Amino acid sequence: MNPSNWRAYLVTQESLSEGRSTLEIVRSAIEGGIDVVQLREKETSARSRYELGLELRELTADADVDLIVNDRVDIARAIDADGVHVGQTDLPVTVARELLGPEAVIGCSASTVEEAVEAEADGADYLGVGSVYGTTSKNVPADEEGIGPERIAAIADAVSIPIVGIGGITADNAGPVAEAGAAGVAVVSDITAADDPTAATEELVSAVETAKVLEDAEDTER
Amino acid sequence: MNPSNWRAYLVTQESLSEGRSTLEIVRSAIEGGIDVVQLREKETSARSRYELGLELRELTADADVDLIVNDRVDIARAIDADGVHVGQTDLPVTVARELLGPEAVIGCSASTVEEAVEAEADGADYLGVGSVYGTTSKNVPADEEGIGPERIAAIADAVSIPIVGIGGITADNAGPVAEAGAAGVAVVSDITAADDPTAATEELVSAVETAKVLEDAEDTER
């Protein structure tokens, strides 16, 4: 349960899974080596998220995979998740910490250096930084420009907690995100909408690991 | 903090307040004798609800008015509300109880005798029963028929926890709801959209009290 070790991070959204259940997608992602799963499913009721959360908790605990709940601190506690991920319009990190205690993993979304520094000061354990390449998963125009690996690098310079890049990331473009200093990458569609979610996860993990090996080698040369 | 004593119950929804803030509406309702306020504001972010909740907590605590949070157990805890109100698609009553402890007031929505009996068995402290007369506050067709005071009476017969009727209630039609066995009535528009929310609250409280006096008199005659 150390976000520094997260290479691939799956954010669930059943509406993008092309008829497969979130449980099925998560099971495939676990086979492919996913490190952490975030229960999001914004469109569904709290009751549905709670019930799905109980199932995901069992599945992830068996596989030693971390489970994070988006936004809802109460659901995180109710299903005994490892932590919660809050956005800039969710409950503040400080409040989530008060409710969940010191052991919980609390992540916070940040898209600027200022937000990142504030989240770290408030006690966040990791940052979700994006949208790196723009995204079509949320209701964002597909052509909206992402912040790019450059911003990841700027934020990595400014904070000491691990960063997970998010937004439009695939195995093909994950490398520069890891090279810029992200511990890992988070995806929705790349795994959820993949023909073979297990293979997609494997490729993502491999892309991040390869980039880190290259980065380490460069660091050694310097 | 005894739901049996709630006569008038305001559910907040700023979008219906015709330009006034929820804080302003609640302040007026307190002047008019409101007994309990439920922070709902479904359309706004968790952060906004949390921040408004802190302000409402101060206001209601000063006036010795109860404060309940809709759906979000985490926000209820974070703002030190008196309790939470959950619907049939929110977190289960049992889970809310586990998270909030024995002292919290937990309400549950019910529209049938079956749901009411289950909620009581699960440990709910009161029931929100409706829609009594249909409603325009949520996205329900205005002409949808309500369950009527008859269903309130059937539920009051089946459970021993207090009932608050909700849905299309005004001072003009609150009487039959209280006579049917409801401890009080909950409204959104009747107070929130009123020209004079203080007067609207006074009239609502008065209608419920008058009906209870009549009911008690009838009970004595029998």
Short mmCIF file of N, CA and C in Angstrom, two decimals, chain B residues 109-180:
data_model
loop_
_atom_site.label_atom_id
_atom_site.label_comp_id
_atom_site.label_asym_id
_atom_site.label_seq_id
_atom_site.Cartn_x
_atom_site.Cartn_y
_atom_site.Cartn_z
N SER B 109 -35.99 7.26 3.58
CA SER B 109 -37.17 7.46 2.74
C SER B 109 -37.90 6.15 2.55
N ALA B 110 -39.22 6.23 2.59
CA ALA B 110 -40.04 5.04 2.35
C ALA B 110 -41.32 5.47 1.69
N SER B 111 -41.77 4.71 0.73
CA SER B 111 -43.06 5.07 0.13
C SER B 111 -44.06 3.92 0.24
N THR B 112 -43.61 2.80 0.79
CA THR B 112 -44.52 1.67 0.99
C THR B 112 -44.39 1.17 2.43
N VAL B 113 -45.37 0.40 2.86
CA VAL B 113 -45.34 -0.19 4.20
C VAL B 113 -44.12 -1.11 4.32
N GLU B 114 -43.84 -1.85 3.26
CA GLU B 114 -42.72 -2.78 3.28
C GLU B 114 -41.38 -2.05 3.52
N GLU B 115 -41.16 -0.97 2.76
CA GLU B 115 -39.93 -0.21 2.93
C GLU B 115 -39.85 0.39 4.34
N ALA B 116 -40.98 0.83 4.84
CA ALA B 116 -41.03 1.46 6.16
C ALA B 116 -40.67 0.45 7.26
N VAL B 117 -41.24 -0.73 7.17
CA VAL B 117 -41.00 -1.77 8.17
C VAL B 117 -39.52 -2.19 8.13
N GLU B 118 -38.98 -2.29 6.92
CA GLU B 118 -37.56 -2.66 6.78
C GLU B 118 -36.65 -1.59 7.38
N ALA B 119 -36.96 -0.34 7.08
CA ALA B 119 -36.12 0.76 7.59
C ALA B 119 -36.14 0.79 9.11
N GLU B 120 -37.32 0.56 9.70
CA GLU B 120 -37.41 0.53 11.16
C GLU B 120 -36.57 -0.63 11.71
N ALA B 121 -36.69 -1.78 11.08
CA ALA B 121 -35.93 -2.96 11.52
C ALA B 121 -34.42 -2.71 11.41
N ASP B 122 -34.04 -1.93 10.40
CA ASP B 122 -32.61 -1.64 10.20
C ASP B 122 -32.08 -0.58 11.16
N GLY B 123 -32.99 0.03 11.91
CA GLY B 123 -32.53 0.98 12.92
C GLY B 123 -32.73 2.44 12.59
N ALA B 124 -33.59 2.74 11.62
CA ALA B 124 -33.88 4.14 11.31
C ALA B 124 -34.59 4.79 12.49
N ASP B 125 -34.33 6.09 12.69
CA ASP B 125 -34.97 6.83 13.78
C ASP B 125 -36.26 7.50 13.36
N TYR B 126 -36.37 7.77 12.06
CA TYR B 126 -37.61 8.35 11.54
C TYR B 126 -37.71 7.99 10.06
N LEU B 127 -38.90 8.19 9.50
CA LEU B 127 -39.12 7.91 8.08
C LEU B 127 -39.56 9.18 7.37
N GLY B 128 -39.03 9.39 6.19
CA GLY B 128 -39.55 10.40 5.29
C GLY B 128 -40.47 9.68 4.33
N VAL B 129 -41.76 9.95 4.40
CA VAL B 129 -42.71 9.18 3.60
C VAL B 129 -43.36 10.06 2.53
N GLY B 130 -43.26 9.59 1.30
CA GLY B 130 -43.86 10.36 0.21
C GLY B 130 -43.66 9.67 -1.11
N SER B 131 -43.98 10.34 -2.14
CA SER B 131 -44.47 11.68 -2.18
C SER B 131 -45.97 11.68 -1.84
N VAL B 132 -46.33 12.48 -0.83
CA VAL B 132 -47.72 12.48 -0.36
C VAL B 132 -48.68 13.01 -1.42
N TYR B 133 -48.36 14.17 -1.95
CA TYR B 133 -49.27 14.79 -2.94
C TYR B 133 -48.63 14.94 -4.31
N GLY B 134 -47.57 14.16 -4.58
CA GLY B 134 -46.83 14.43 -5.81
C GLY B 134 -45.99 15.66 -5.55
N THR B 135 -45.08 15.94 -6.45
CA THR B 135 -44.17 17.05 -6.19
C THR B 135 -43.62 17.58 -7.49
N THR B 136 -43.19 18.84 -7.45
CA THR B 136 -42.48 19.38 -8.61
C THR B 136 -41.03 19.68 -8.27
N SER B 137 -40.64 19.40 -7.03
CA SER B 137 -39.29 19.77 -6.60
C SER B 137 -38.22 18.89 -7.22
N LYS B 138 -38.46 17.62 -7.29
CA LYS B 138 -37.52 16.73 -7.96
C LYS B 138 -38.00 16.55 -9.39
N ASN B 139 -37.30 15.76 -10.16
CA ASN B 139 -37.69 15.61 -11.56
C ASN B 139 -38.81 14.60 -11.74
N VAL B 140 -39.90 14.87 -11.10
CA VAL B 140 -41.06 13.99 -11.16
C VAL B 140 -42.14 14.76 -11.91
N PRO B 141 -42.88 14.11 -12.80
CA PRO B 141 -43.95 14.83 -13.48
C PRO B 141 -44.90 15.45 -12.45
N ALA B 142 -45.26 16.71 -12.68
CA ALA B 142 -46.07 17.44 -11.70
C ALA B 142 -47.41 16.75 -11.45
N ASP B 143 -47.89 16.05 -12.45
CA ASP B 143 -49.22 15.44 -12.30
C ASP B 143 -49.16 14.01 -11.76
N GLU B 144 -47.93 13.57 -11.42
CA GLU B 144 -47.83 12.21 -10.87
C GLU B 144 -48.60 12.15 -9.55
N GLU B 145 -49.37 11.13 -9.41
CA GLU B 145 -50.20 11.05 -8.22
C GLU B 145 -49.37 10.72 -6.99
N GLY B 146 -49.70 11.34 -5.89
CA GLY B 146 -49.03 11.05 -4.64
C GLY B 146 -49.65 9.84 -3.96
N ILE B 147 -49.00 9.41 -2.87
CA ILE B 147 -49.50 8.23 -2.15
C ILE B 147 -50.64 8.60 -1.21
N GLY B 148 -50.79 9.90 -0.94
CA GLY B 148 -51.91 10.37 -0.14
C GLY B 148 -51.77 10.11 1.36
N PRO B 149 -52.57 10.81 2.16
CA PRO B 149 -52.56 10.62 3.62
C PRO B 149 -52.91 9.18 4.01
N GLU B 150 -53.63 8.47 3.14
CA GLU B 150 -54.01 7.07 3.44
C GLU B 150 -52.77 6.21 3.66
N ARG B 151 -51.76 6.39 2.79
CA ARG B 151 -50.54 5.59 2.94
C ARG B 151 -49.78 5.98 4.22
N ILE B 152 -49.84 7.28 4.55
CA ILE B 152 -49.23 7.72 5.82
C ILE B 152 -49.88 6.95 6.97
N ALA B 153 -51.18 6.85 6.93
CA ALA B 153 -51.91 6.15 8.00
C ALA B 153 -51.53 4.68 8.05
N ALA B 154 -51.41 4.06 6.88
CA ALA B 154 -51.05 2.63 6.82
C ALA B 154 -49.65 2.42 7.39
N ILE B 155 -48.73 3.31 7.05
CA ILE B 155 -47.36 3.18 7.54
C ILE B 155 -47.30 3.49 9.04
N ALA B 156 -48.05 4.49 9.46
CA ALA B 156 -48.08 4.83 10.89
C ALA B 156 -48.60 3.65 11.71
N ASP B 157 -49.52 2.90 11.14
CA ASP B 157 -50.03 1.70 11.81
C ASP B 157 -48.97 0.61 11.92
N ALA B 158 -48.07 0.57 10.91
CA ALA B 158 -47.12 -0.54 10.80
C ALA B 158 -45.80 -0.33 11.54
N VAL B 159 -45.46 0.92 11.83
CA VAL B 159 -44.18 1.18 12.50
C VAL B 159 -44.39 2.02 13.76
N SER B 160 -43.38 2.06 14.62
CA SER B 160 -43.52 2.89 15.82
C SER B 160 -42.59 4.09 15.82
N ILE B 161 -41.73 4.22 14.78
CA ILE B 161 -40.87 5.41 14.70
C ILE B 161 -41.65 6.56 14.04
N PRO B 162 -41.26 7.81 14.35
CA PRO B 162 -41.99 8.94 13.78
C PRO B 162 -41.87 9.06 12.26
N ILE B 163 -42.92 9.62 11.69
CA ILE B 163 -43.02 9.78 10.24
C ILE B 163 -43.09 11.26 9.90
N VAL B 164 -42.35 11.62 8.85
CA VAL B 164 -42.45 12.97 8.30
C VAL B 164 -42.98 12.81 6.88
N GLY B 165 -44.10 13.42 6.58
CA GLY B 165 -44.65 13.36 5.23
C GLY B 165 -43.90 14.33 4.33
N ILE B 166 -43.72 13.97 3.07
CA ILE B 166 -43.03 14.88 2.13
C ILE B 166 -43.64 14.76 0.75
N GLY B 167 -43.62 15.87 0.01
CA GLY B 167 -44.07 15.84 -1.37
C GLY B 167 -45.33 16.64 -1.61
N GLY B 168 -45.16 17.83 -2.16
CA GLY B 168 -46.31 18.66 -2.53
C GLY B 168 -47.08 19.22 -1.34
N ILE B 169 -46.44 19.26 -0.18
CA ILE B 169 -47.14 19.70 1.03
C ILE B 169 -47.04 21.23 1.21
N THR B 170 -48.16 21.82 1.60
CA THR B 170 -48.25 23.25 1.91
C THR B 170 -49.08 23.37 3.20
N ALA B 171 -49.21 24.60 3.69
CA ALA B 171 -50.03 24.81 4.89
C ALA B 171 -51.48 24.38 4.64
N ASP B 172 -51.91 24.47 3.38
CA ASP B 172 -53.30 24.15 3.04
C ASP B 172 -53.63 22.66 3.08
N ASN B 173 -52.62 21.82 2.81
CA ASN B 173 -52.91 20.38 2.78
C ASN B 173 -52.11 19.58 3.80
N ALA B 174 -51.42 20.28 4.72
CA ALA B 174 -50.60 19.59 5.72
C ALA B 174 -51.47 18.90 6.78
N GLY B 175 -52.63 19.48 7.05
CA GLY B 175 -53.51 18.95 8.10
C GLY B 175 -53.76 17.45 7.99
N PRO B 176 -54.28 17.00 6.87
CA PRO B 176 -54.59 15.57 6.73
C PRO B 176 -53.37 14.66 6.90
N VAL B 177 -52.18 15.19 6.61
CA VAL B 177 -50.96 14.39 6.78
C VAL B 177 -50.68 14.16 8.26
N ALA B 178 -50.82 15.23 9.04
CA ALA B 178 -50.62 15.12 10.48
C ALA B 178 -51.74 14.29 11.11
N GLU B 179 -52.96 14.50 10.64
CA GLU B 179 -54.08 13.72 11.18
C GLU B 179 -53.92 12.23 10.90
N ALA B 180 -53.27 11.92 9.77
CA ALA B 180 -53.07 10.52 9.41
C ALA B 180 -52.00 9.85 10.26
#
